[in-house]
Amino acid sequence: MSDRIRQTVVTVSAVVAVVGSFIGSGAAGGTPIQDAAGGALGADSTLIAPAGPAFSIWSVIYLGLIAYAVWQFLPAQTHSPRQRILGYPIAVTLLLNAAWILSVQAGLLALSAVVIAVLLIALLFTFVRVVRTRRRGQGWVQSIVVDGTVGLYLGWVSIATAANVTALLTASGFDGFGWPADAWGVAIVIVAGLAGLALAVFGEGRLSPTASLAWGLVWVAVSRTTGTLPSAAVAATAIATASALVVATVIIRLVAERTARASRD
């Protein structure tokens, strides 16, 4: 019974998150996220805001989350020890995601920054559990639906958190302690890249967090070269950081796989 309750909670949470995304997209007649909260999260609101097409990654993430909700309800997964560990943490991230959309739609920018920061912490917690419970030979479906989805989710929320907090500070009139805006932009991009590198090291070269984080950084660069708030320094740093992160992750993965093969031999 406890397993069925968990499965139901995950599924209901996924439905809530998908409905929230539908509302957040403006498809239900509401204000799109980029236009809500006075446009504070728009593509040209801050130097860290990615261009609009970057948000299409949510379609992939939500597809993965829906697939997970269905997959974890299959009889073979009902009593899975791994799903008992991952189910509720993933459900929490889904509900937090919906809460973030609601806070933005309500124009509560400060609350949205708090919620997305908590969401990032919840995803980090979930990612740690994903990595520690992964087993070789678990199958490609589980690797994509569970590991891949959580990784993409975490990588994108990492860059989204940086953009959200930056938007809040900008809207609050933060002057950056006298630093030029470009300097802050470059610094934040580098910190995001270092965070991605830490995830790659801990995850032994997991590709999905790097893929979504690099995706976000590339679209930050696009926004800084084609939008109304240009910054050559931030754009160049974002491209360089995304490229370095991808290369480093691939190297870490190759080394991890070679080490694993050597230990088996």
PDB file of C-alpha atoms in Angstrom:
ATOM      1  CA  MET A   1       0.000   0.000   0.000  1.00  0.00           C
ATOM      2  CA  SER A   2       2.831   2.420   0.837  1.00  0.00           C
ATOM      3  CA  ASP A   3       4.319   1.814  -2.611  1.00  0.00           C
ATOM      4  CA  ARG A   4       0.984   2.573  -4.275  1.00  0.00           C
ATOM      5  CA  ILE A   5       0.684   5.764  -2.279  1.00  0.00           C
ATOM      6  CA  ARG A   6       4.154   6.837  -3.402  1.00  0.00           C
ATOM      7  CA  GLN A   7       3.388   6.051  -7.023  1.00  0.00           C
ATOM      8  CA  THR A   8       0.142   8.007  -6.815  1.00  0.00           C
ATOM      9  CA  VAL A   9       1.828  10.995  -5.195  1.00  0.00           C
ATOM     10  CA  VAL A  10       4.453  11.086  -7.945  1.00  0.00           C
ATOM     11  CA  THR A  11       1.806  10.875 -10.661  1.00  0.00           C
ATOM     12  CA  VAL A  12      -0.409  13.574  -9.135  1.00  0.00           C
ATOM     13  CA  SER A  13       2.634  15.814  -8.662  1.00  0.00           C
ATOM     14  CA  ALA A  14       3.555  15.345 -12.312  1.00  0.00           C
ATOM     15  CA  VAL A  15       0.046  16.334 -13.370  1.00  0.00           C
ATOM     16  CA  VAL A  16       0.208  19.445 -11.164  1.00  0.00           C
ATOM     17  CA  ALA A  17       3.571  20.400 -12.674  1.00  0.00           C
ATOM     18  CA  VAL A  18       2.355  19.910 -16.246  1.00  0.00           C
ATOM     19  CA  VAL A  19      -0.792  21.956 -15.599  1.00  0.00           C
ATOM     20  CA  GLY A  20       1.393  24.635 -14.048  1.00  0.00           C
ATOM     21  CA  SER A  21       3.643  24.684 -17.118  1.00  0.00           C
ATOM     22  CA  PHE A  22       0.576  25.002 -19.348  1.00  0.00           C
ATOM     23  CA  ILE A  23      -0.535  28.030 -17.373  1.00  0.00           C
ATOM     24  CA  GLY A  24       2.991  29.445 -17.269  1.00  0.00           C
ATOM     25  CA  SER A  25       3.321  29.227 -21.037  1.00  0.00           C
ATOM     26  CA  GLY A  26       0.350  31.535 -21.467  1.00  0.00           C
ATOM     27  CA  ALA A  27      -1.524  28.898 -23.454  1.00  0.00           C
ATOM     28  CA  ALA A  28      -4.441  29.051 -21.015  1.00  0.00           C
ATOM     29  CA  GLY A  29      -4.804  32.784 -21.432  1.00  0.00           C
ATOM     30  CA  GLY A  30      -2.382  33.731 -18.667  1.00  0.00           C
ATOM     31  CA  THR A  31       0.799  35.758 -18.967  1.00  0.00           C
ATOM     32  CA  PRO A  32       3.844  33.903 -20.318  1.00  0.00           C
ATOM     33  CA  ILE A  33       6.622  33.554 -17.755  1.00  0.00           C
ATOM     34  CA  GLN A  34       8.928  35.925 -19.647  1.00  0.00           C
ATOM     35  CA  ASP A  35       6.283  38.655 -19.499  1.00  0.00           C
ATOM     36  CA  ALA A  36       5.103  38.042 -15.931  1.00  0.00           C
ATOM     37  CA  ALA A  37       6.415  39.916 -12.891  1.00  0.00           C
ATOM     38  CA  GLY A  38       6.728  43.078 -14.965  1.00  0.00           C
ATOM     39  CA  GLY A  39       8.994  41.367 -17.498  1.00  0.00           C
ATOM     40  CA  ALA A  40      11.711  40.842 -14.873  1.00  0.00           C
ATOM     41  CA  LEU A  41      12.484  37.393 -16.311  1.00  0.00           C
ATOM     42  CA  GLY A  42      12.448  38.458 -19.948  1.00  0.00           C
ATOM     43  CA  ALA A  43      15.330  37.781 -22.337  1.00  0.00           C
ATOM     44  CA  ASP A  44      16.635  41.349 -22.082  1.00  0.00           C
ATOM     45  CA  SER A  45      15.962  41.978 -18.406  1.00  0.00           C
ATOM     46  CA  THR A  46      19.471  41.093 -17.174  1.00  0.00           C
ATOM     47  CA  LEU A  47      22.802  40.004 -18.608  1.00  0.00           C
ATOM     48  CA  ILE A  48      22.170  36.425 -17.404  1.00  0.00           C
ATOM     49  CA  ALA A  49      18.741  36.036 -19.009  1.00  0.00           C
ATOM     50  CA  PRO A  50      18.768  33.470 -21.858  1.00  0.00           C
ATOM     51  CA  ALA A  51      17.006  34.089 -25.157  1.00  0.00           C
ATOM     52  CA  GLY A  52      13.407  32.891 -25.473  1.00  0.00           C
ATOM     53  CA  PRO A  53      14.069  29.674 -27.452  1.00  0.00           C
ATOM     54  CA  ALA A  54      16.139  28.359 -24.531  1.00  0.00           C
ATOM     55  CA  PHE A  55      12.929  27.631 -22.644  1.00  0.00           C
ATOM     56  CA  SER A  56      11.936  24.988 -25.206  1.00  0.00           C
ATOM     57  CA  ILE A  57      14.051  22.608 -23.128  1.00  0.00           C
ATOM     58  CA  TRP A  58      11.162  22.514 -20.675  1.00  0.00           C
ATOM     59  CA  SER A  59       9.235  20.460 -23.245  1.00  0.00           C
ATOM     60  CA  VAL A  60      11.932  17.772 -23.086  1.00  0.00           C
ATOM     61  CA  ILE A  61      12.109  17.910 -19.296  1.00  0.00           C
ATOM     62  CA  TYR A  62       8.340  17.654 -18.867  1.00  0.00           C
ATOM     63  CA  LEU A  63       8.197  14.804 -21.362  1.00  0.00           C
ATOM     64  CA  GLY A  64      10.793  12.981 -19.284  1.00  0.00           C
ATOM     65  CA  LEU A  65       8.924  13.683 -16.051  1.00  0.00           C
ATOM     66  CA  ILE A  66       5.659  12.403 -17.509  1.00  0.00           C
ATOM     67  CA  ALA A  67       7.470   9.316 -18.788  1.00  0.00           C
ATOM     68  CA  TYR A  68       8.896   8.781 -15.302  1.00  0.00           C
ATOM     69  CA  ALA A  69       5.468   9.126 -13.678  1.00  0.00           C
ATOM     70  CA  VAL A  70       4.091   6.454 -16.017  1.00  0.00           C
ATOM     71  CA  TRP A  71       7.140   4.194 -15.858  1.00  0.00           C
ATOM     72  CA  GLN A  72       7.362   4.174 -12.044  1.00  0.00           C
ATOM     73  CA  PHE A  73       3.733   3.024 -11.926  1.00  0.00           C
ATOM     74  CA  LEU A  74       4.530  -0.157 -13.851  1.00  0.00           C
ATOM     75  CA  PRO A  75       4.227  -3.390 -11.814  1.00  0.00           C
ATOM     76  CA  ALA A  76       7.937  -4.075 -12.187  1.00  0.00           C
ATOM     77  CA  GLN A  77       8.737  -0.800 -10.424  1.00  0.00           C
ATOM     78  CA  THR A  78       6.135  -0.984  -7.688  1.00  0.00           C
ATOM     79  CA  HIS A  79       8.474  -2.522  -5.108  1.00  0.00           C
ATOM     80  CA  SER A  80      11.719  -1.187  -6.573  1.00  0.00           C
ATOM     81  CA  PRO A  81      14.109  -0.132  -3.782  1.00  0.00           C
ATOM     82  CA  ARG A  82      15.484   2.584  -6.054  1.00  0.00           C
ATOM     83  CA  GLN A  83      12.061   4.077  -6.713  1.00  0.00           C
ATOM     84  CA  ARG A  84      11.288   3.998  -3.010  1.00  0.00           C
ATOM     85  CA  ILE A  85      14.351   6.211  -2.566  1.00  0.00           C
ATOM     86  CA  LEU A  86      13.701   8.518  -5.530  1.00  0.00           C
ATOM     87  CA  GLY A  87       9.917   8.770  -5.737  1.00  0.00           C
ATOM     88  CA  TYR A  88       9.117  11.314  -3.053  1.00  0.00           C
ATOM     89  CA  PRO A  89      12.131  13.593  -3.725  1.00  0.00           C
ATOM     90  CA  ILE A  90      11.132  13.814  -7.389  1.00  0.00           C
ATOM     91  CA  ALA A  91       7.535  14.549  -6.362  1.00  0.00           C
ATOM     92  CA  VAL A  92       8.780  17.409  -4.178  1.00  0.00           C
ATOM     93  CA  THR A  93      10.651  18.952  -7.128  1.00  0.00           C
ATOM     94  CA  LEU A  94       7.508  18.735  -9.254  1.00  0.00           C
ATOM     95  CA  LEU A  95       5.406  20.554  -6.673  1.00  0.00           C
ATOM     96  CA  LEU A  96       8.099  23.187  -6.162  1.00  0.00           C
ATOM     97  CA  ASN A  97       8.203  23.713  -9.904  1.00  0.00           C
ATOM     98  CA  ALA A  98       4.473  24.409  -9.935  1.00  0.00           C
ATOM     99  CA  ALA A  99       4.871  26.725  -6.921  1.00  0.00           C
ATOM    100  CA  TRP A 100       7.565  28.670  -8.754  1.00  0.00           C
ATOM    101  CA  ILE A 101       5.308  29.206 -11.769  1.00  0.00           C
ATOM    102  CA  LEU A 102       2.484  30.325  -9.490  1.00  0.00           C
ATOM    103  CA  SER A 103       4.731  32.807  -7.668  1.00  0.00           C
ATOM    104  CA  VAL A 104       5.962  34.321 -10.939  1.00  0.00           C
ATOM    105  CA  GLN A 105       2.431  34.549 -12.311  1.00  0.00           C
ATOM    106  CA  ALA A 106       1.425  36.356  -9.123  1.00  0.00           C
ATOM    107  CA  GLY A 107       4.220  38.866  -9.688  1.00  0.00           C
ATOM    108  CA  LEU A 108       6.008  37.803  -6.498  1.00  0.00           C
ATOM    109  CA  LEU A 109       9.571  37.974  -7.805  1.00  0.00           C
ATOM    110  CA  ALA A 110      11.220  37.697  -4.385  1.00  0.00           C
ATOM    111  CA  LEU A 111       9.174  34.621  -3.532  1.00  0.00           C
ATOM    112  CA  SER A 112       9.965  33.083  -6.916  1.00  0.00           C
ATOM    113  CA  ALA A 113      13.697  33.449  -6.212  1.00  0.00           C
ATOM    114  CA  VAL A 114      13.289  31.688  -2.866  1.00  0.00           C
ATOM    115  CA  VAL A 115      11.192  28.904  -4.387  1.00  0.00           C
ATOM    116  CA  ILE A 116      13.592  28.236  -7.263  1.00  0.00           C
ATOM    117  CA  ALA A 117      16.529  28.194  -4.828  1.00  0.00           C
ATOM    118  CA  VAL A 118      14.707  25.568  -2.745  1.00  0.00           C
ATOM    119  CA  LEU A 119      13.912  23.695  -5.963  1.00  0.00           C
ATOM    120  CA  LEU A 120      17.614  23.686  -6.849  1.00  0.00           C
ATOM    121  CA  ILE A 121      18.473  22.273  -3.408  1.00  0.00           C
ATOM    122  CA  ALA A 122      15.787  19.597  -3.788  1.00  0.00           C
ATOM    123  CA  LEU A 123      17.137  18.653  -7.203  1.00  0.00           C
ATOM    124  CA  LEU A 124      20.692  18.448  -5.879  1.00  0.00           C
ATOM    125  CA  PHE A 125      19.442  16.130  -3.140  1.00  0.00           C
ATOM    126  CA  THR A 126      17.624  14.027  -5.736  1.00  0.00           C
ATOM    127  CA  PHE A 127      20.633  13.954  -8.060  1.00  0.00           C
ATOM    128  CA  VAL A 128      22.854  12.672  -5.248  1.00  0.00           C
ATOM    129  CA  ARG A 129      20.391   9.837  -4.692  1.00  0.00           C
ATOM    130  CA  VAL A 130      20.211   9.111  -8.415  1.00  0.00           C
ATOM    131  CA  VAL A 131      23.983   8.799  -8.641  1.00  0.00           C
ATOM    132  CA  ARG A 132      24.326   6.692  -5.493  1.00  0.00           C
ATOM    133  CA  THR A 133      21.563   4.256  -6.446  1.00  0.00           C
ATOM    134  CA  ARG A 134      22.567   3.766 -10.050  1.00  0.00           C
ATOM    135  CA  ARG A 135      23.582   0.231 -10.915  1.00  0.00           C
ATOM    136  CA  ARG A 136      25.392  -1.017 -13.989  1.00  0.00           C
ATOM    137  CA  GLY A 137      23.126  -2.952 -16.269  1.00  0.00           C
ATOM    138  CA  GLN A 138      19.996  -1.149 -15.060  1.00  0.00           C
ATOM    139  CA  GLY A 139      18.799  -0.769 -18.646  1.00  0.00           C
ATOM    140  CA  TRP A 140      18.642   2.107 -21.105  1.00  0.00           C
ATOM    141  CA  VAL A 141      15.009   2.956 -20.342  1.00  0.00           C
ATOM    142  CA  GLN A 142      15.734   3.659 -16.691  1.00  0.00           C
ATOM    143  CA  SER A 143      18.942   5.482 -17.597  1.00  0.00           C
ATOM    144  CA  ILE A 144      17.019   7.867 -19.839  1.00  0.00           C
ATOM    145  CA  VAL A 145      13.740   8.204 -17.927  1.00  0.00           C
ATOM    146  CA  VAL A 146      15.266   8.505 -14.451  1.00  0.00           C
ATOM    147  CA  ASP A 147      18.921   9.522 -14.674  1.00  0.00           C
ATOM    148  CA  GLY A 148      18.614  11.552 -17.850  1.00  0.00           C
ATOM    149  CA  THR A 149      15.478  13.412 -16.824  1.00  0.00           C
ATOM    150  CA  VAL A 150      16.740  14.369 -13.366  1.00  0.00           C
ATOM    151  CA  GLY A 151      20.056  15.459 -14.875  1.00  0.00           C
ATOM    152  CA  LEU A 152      18.437  17.697 -17.485  1.00  0.00           C
ATOM    153  CA  TYR A 153      16.100  19.109 -14.862  1.00  0.00           C
ATOM    154  CA  LEU A 154      18.973  19.944 -12.509  1.00  0.00           C
ATOM    155  CA  GLY A 155      21.226  21.467 -15.171  1.00  0.00           C
ATOM    156  CA  TRP A 156      18.512  23.787 -16.460  1.00  0.00           C
ATOM    157  CA  VAL A 157      17.296  24.848 -13.011  1.00  0.00           C
ATOM    158  CA  SER A 158      20.913  25.689 -12.129  1.00  0.00           C
ATOM    159  CA  ILE A 159      21.132  28.365 -14.822  1.00  0.00           C
ATOM    160  CA  ALA A 160      17.503  29.388 -14.255  1.00  0.00           C
ATOM    161  CA  THR A 161      18.247  30.013 -10.565  1.00  0.00           C
ATOM    162  CA  ALA A 162      21.149  32.290 -11.478  1.00  0.00           C
ATOM    163  CA  ALA A 163      18.902  34.200 -13.888  1.00  0.00           C
ATOM    164  CA  ASN A 164      16.053  34.453 -11.366  1.00  0.00           C
ATOM    165  CA  VAL A 165      18.226  35.711  -8.503  1.00  0.00           C
ATOM    166  CA  THR A 166      19.949  38.181 -10.835  1.00  0.00           C
ATOM    167  CA  ALA A 167      16.550  39.445 -11.961  1.00  0.00           C
ATOM    168  CA  LEU A 168      15.511  39.958  -8.339  1.00  0.00           C
ATOM    169  CA  LEU A 169      18.685  41.864  -7.481  1.00  0.00           C
ATOM    170  CA  THR A 170      18.308  44.031 -10.586  1.00  0.00           C
ATOM    171  CA  ALA A 171      14.663  44.793  -9.856  1.00  0.00           C
ATOM    172  CA  SER A 172      15.617  45.650  -6.260  1.00  0.00           C
ATOM    173  CA  GLY A 173      18.101  48.265  -7.439  1.00  0.00           C
ATOM    174  CA  PHE A 174      21.240  46.389  -6.409  1.00  0.00           C
ATOM    175  CA  ASP A 175      24.225  48.390  -7.691  1.00  0.00           C
ATOM    176  CA  GLY A 176      26.713  45.520  -7.620  1.00  0.00           C
ATOM    177  CA  PHE A 177      28.945  47.211  -5.017  1.00  0.00           C
ATOM    178  CA  GLY A 178      30.212  49.456  -7.757  1.00  0.00           C
ATOM    179  CA  TRP A 179      31.274  46.637 -10.088  1.00  0.00           C
ATOM    180  CA  PRO A 180      30.409  47.045 -13.770  1.00  0.00           C
ATOM    181  CA  ALA A 181      27.394  45.002 -14.876  1.00  0.00           C
ATOM    182  CA  ASP A 182      29.563  43.104 -17.382  1.00  0.00           C
ATOM    183  CA  ALA A 183      31.938  42.041 -14.608  1.00  0.00           C
ATOM    184  CA  TRP A 184      29.048  40.638 -12.577  1.00  0.00           C
ATOM    185  CA  GLY A 185      27.668  38.894 -15.633  1.00  0.00           C
ATOM    186  CA  VAL A 186      30.994  37.246 -16.401  1.00  0.00           C
ATOM    187  CA  ALA A 187      31.448  36.210 -12.772  1.00  0.00           C
ATOM    188  CA  ILE A 188      28.001  34.610 -12.561  1.00  0.00           C
ATOM    189  CA  VAL A 189      28.541  32.688 -15.801  1.00  0.00           C
ATOM    190  CA  ILE A 190      31.869  31.348 -14.530  1.00  0.00           C
ATOM    191  CA  VAL A 191      30.295  30.298 -11.222  1.00  0.00           C
ATOM    192  CA  ALA A 192      27.547  28.477 -13.140  1.00  0.00           C
ATOM    193  CA  GLY A 193      30.203  26.688 -15.154  1.00  0.00           C
ATOM    194  CA  LEU A 194      32.104  25.668 -12.029  1.00  0.00           C
ATOM    195  CA  ALA A 195      28.869  24.353 -10.533  1.00  0.00           C
ATOM    196  CA  GLY A 196      28.351  22.291 -13.675  1.00  0.00           C
ATOM    197  CA  LEU A 197      31.900  20.965 -13.396  1.00  0.00           C
ATOM    198  CA  ALA A 198      31.252  19.924  -9.801  1.00  0.00           C
ATOM    199  CA  LEU A 199      28.154  18.027 -10.940  1.00  0.00           C
ATOM    200  CA  ALA A 200      30.175  16.330 -13.674  1.00  0.00           C
ATOM    201  CA  VAL A 201      32.861  15.237 -11.222  1.00  0.00           C
ATOM    202  CA  PHE A 202      30.366  13.930  -8.667  1.00  0.00           C
ATOM    203  CA  GLY A 203      28.284  12.246 -11.347  1.00  0.00           C
ATOM    204  CA  GLU A 204      31.364  10.696 -13.007  1.00  0.00           C
ATOM    205  CA  GLY A 205      30.637  12.417 -16.294  1.00  0.00           C
ATOM    206  CA  ARG A 206      26.849  12.390 -16.378  1.00  0.00           C
ATOM    207  CA  LEU A 207      26.027  14.075 -19.668  1.00  0.00           C
ATOM    208  CA  SER A 208      22.489  15.314 -19.051  1.00  0.00           C
ATOM    209  CA  PRO A 209      23.227  18.016 -16.423  1.00  0.00           C
ATOM    210  CA  THR A 210      26.011  19.370 -18.599  1.00  0.00           C
ATOM    211  CA  ALA A 211      23.814  19.286 -21.702  1.00  0.00           C
ATOM    212  CA  SER A 212      21.054  21.459 -20.220  1.00  0.00           C
ATOM    213  CA  LEU A 213      23.433  23.817 -18.410  1.00  0.00           C
ATOM    214  CA  ALA A 214      25.497  24.307 -21.570  1.00  0.00           C
ATOM    215  CA  TRP A 215      22.270  24.813 -23.524  1.00  0.00           C
ATOM    216  CA  GLY A 216      21.286  27.610 -21.156  1.00  0.00           C
ATOM    217  CA  LEU A 217      24.710  29.249 -21.366  1.00  0.00           C
ATOM    218  CA  VAL A 218      24.664  29.203 -25.163  1.00  0.00           C
ATOM    219  CA  TRP A 219      21.290  30.950 -25.182  1.00  0.00           C
ATOM    220  CA  VAL A 220      22.603  33.514 -22.695  1.00  0.00           C
ATOM    221  CA  ALA A 221      25.290  34.244 -25.283  1.00  0.00           C
ATOM    222  CA  VAL A 222      22.670  34.509 -28.029  1.00  0.00           C
ATOM    223  CA  SER A 223      20.629  36.932 -25.963  1.00  0.00           C
ATOM    224  CA  ARG A 224      23.702  39.080 -25.293  1.00  0.00           C
ATOM    225  CA  THR A 225      24.537  39.342 -28.982  1.00  0.00           C
ATOM    226  CA  THR A 226      21.087  39.694 -30.579  1.00  0.00           C
ATOM    227  CA  GLY A 227      18.913  41.344 -27.908  1.00  0.00           C
ATOM    228  CA  THR A 228      18.571  44.879 -26.639  1.00  0.00           C
ATOM    229  CA  LEU A 229      21.004  44.308 -23.756  1.00  0.00           C
ATOM    230  CA  PRO A 230      24.248  43.355 -25.511  1.00  0.00           C
ATOM    231  CA  SER A 231      27.459  42.320 -23.779  1.00  0.00           C
ATOM    232  CA  ALA A 232      30.356  40.911 -25.766  1.00  0.00           C
ATOM    233  CA  ALA A 233      32.170  39.942 -22.557  1.00  0.00           C
ATOM    234  CA  VAL A 234      29.278  37.918 -21.140  1.00  0.00           C
ATOM    235  CA  ALA A 235      28.540  36.325 -24.522  1.00  0.00           C
ATOM    236  CA  ALA A 236      32.153  35.251 -25.052  1.00  0.00           C
ATOM    237  CA  THR A 237      32.433  33.938 -21.488  1.00  0.00           C
ATOM    238  CA  ALA A 238      29.182  31.988 -21.808  1.00  0.00           C
ATOM    239  CA  ILE A 239      30.321  30.283 -25.030  1.00  0.00           C
ATOM    240  CA  ALA A 240      33.772  29.521 -23.624  1.00  0.00           C
ATOM    241  CA  THR A 241      32.307  28.194 -20.370  1.00  0.00           C
ATOM    242  CA  ALA A 242      29.760  25.990 -22.139  1.00  0.00           C
ATOM    243  CA  SER A 243      32.443  24.558 -24.436  1.00  0.00           C
ATOM    244  CA  ALA A 244      34.895  23.922 -21.606  1.00  0.00           C
ATOM    245  CA  LEU A 245      32.183  22.261 -19.528  1.00  0.00           C
ATOM    246  CA  VAL A 246      31.208  19.887 -22.328  1.00  0.00           C
ATOM    247  CA  VAL A 247      34.832  18.908 -22.994  1.00  0.00           C
ATOM    248  CA  ALA A 248      35.579  18.433 -19.295  1.00  0.00           C
ATOM    249  CA  THR A 249      32.469  16.283 -18.791  1.00  0.00           C
ATOM    250  CA  VAL A 250      33.358  14.015 -21.710  1.00  0.00           C
ATOM    251  CA  ILE A 251      36.888  13.582 -20.370  1.00  0.00           C
ATOM    252  CA  ILE A 252      35.610  12.823 -16.867  1.00  0.00           C
ATOM    253  CA  ARG A 253      33.207  10.237 -18.274  1.00  0.00           C
ATOM    254  CA  LEU A 254      35.902   8.524 -20.352  1.00  0.00           C
ATOM    255  CA  VAL A 255      38.229   8.364 -17.356  1.00  0.00           C
ATOM    256  CA  ALA A 256      35.431   6.992 -15.138  1.00  0.00           C
ATOM    257  CA  GLU A 257      34.549   4.305 -17.683  1.00  0.00           C
ATOM    258  CA  ARG A 258      38.192   3.320 -18.108  1.00  0.00           C
ATOM    259  CA  THR A 259      38.596   3.089 -14.334  1.00  0.00           C
ATOM    260  CA  ALA A 260      35.457   0.955 -14.049  1.00  0.00           C
ATOM    261  CA  ARG A 261      36.672  -1.432 -16.739  1.00  0.00           C
ATOM    262  CA  ALA A 262      40.062  -1.726 -15.064  1.00  0.00           C
ATOM    263  CA  SER A 263      38.458  -2.542 -11.717  1.00  0.00           C
ATOM    264  CA  ARG A 264      36.352  -5.294 -13.317  1.00  0.00           C
ATOM    265  CA  ASP A 265      39.412  -6.789 -14.982  1.00  0.00           C
TER     266      ASP A 265
END
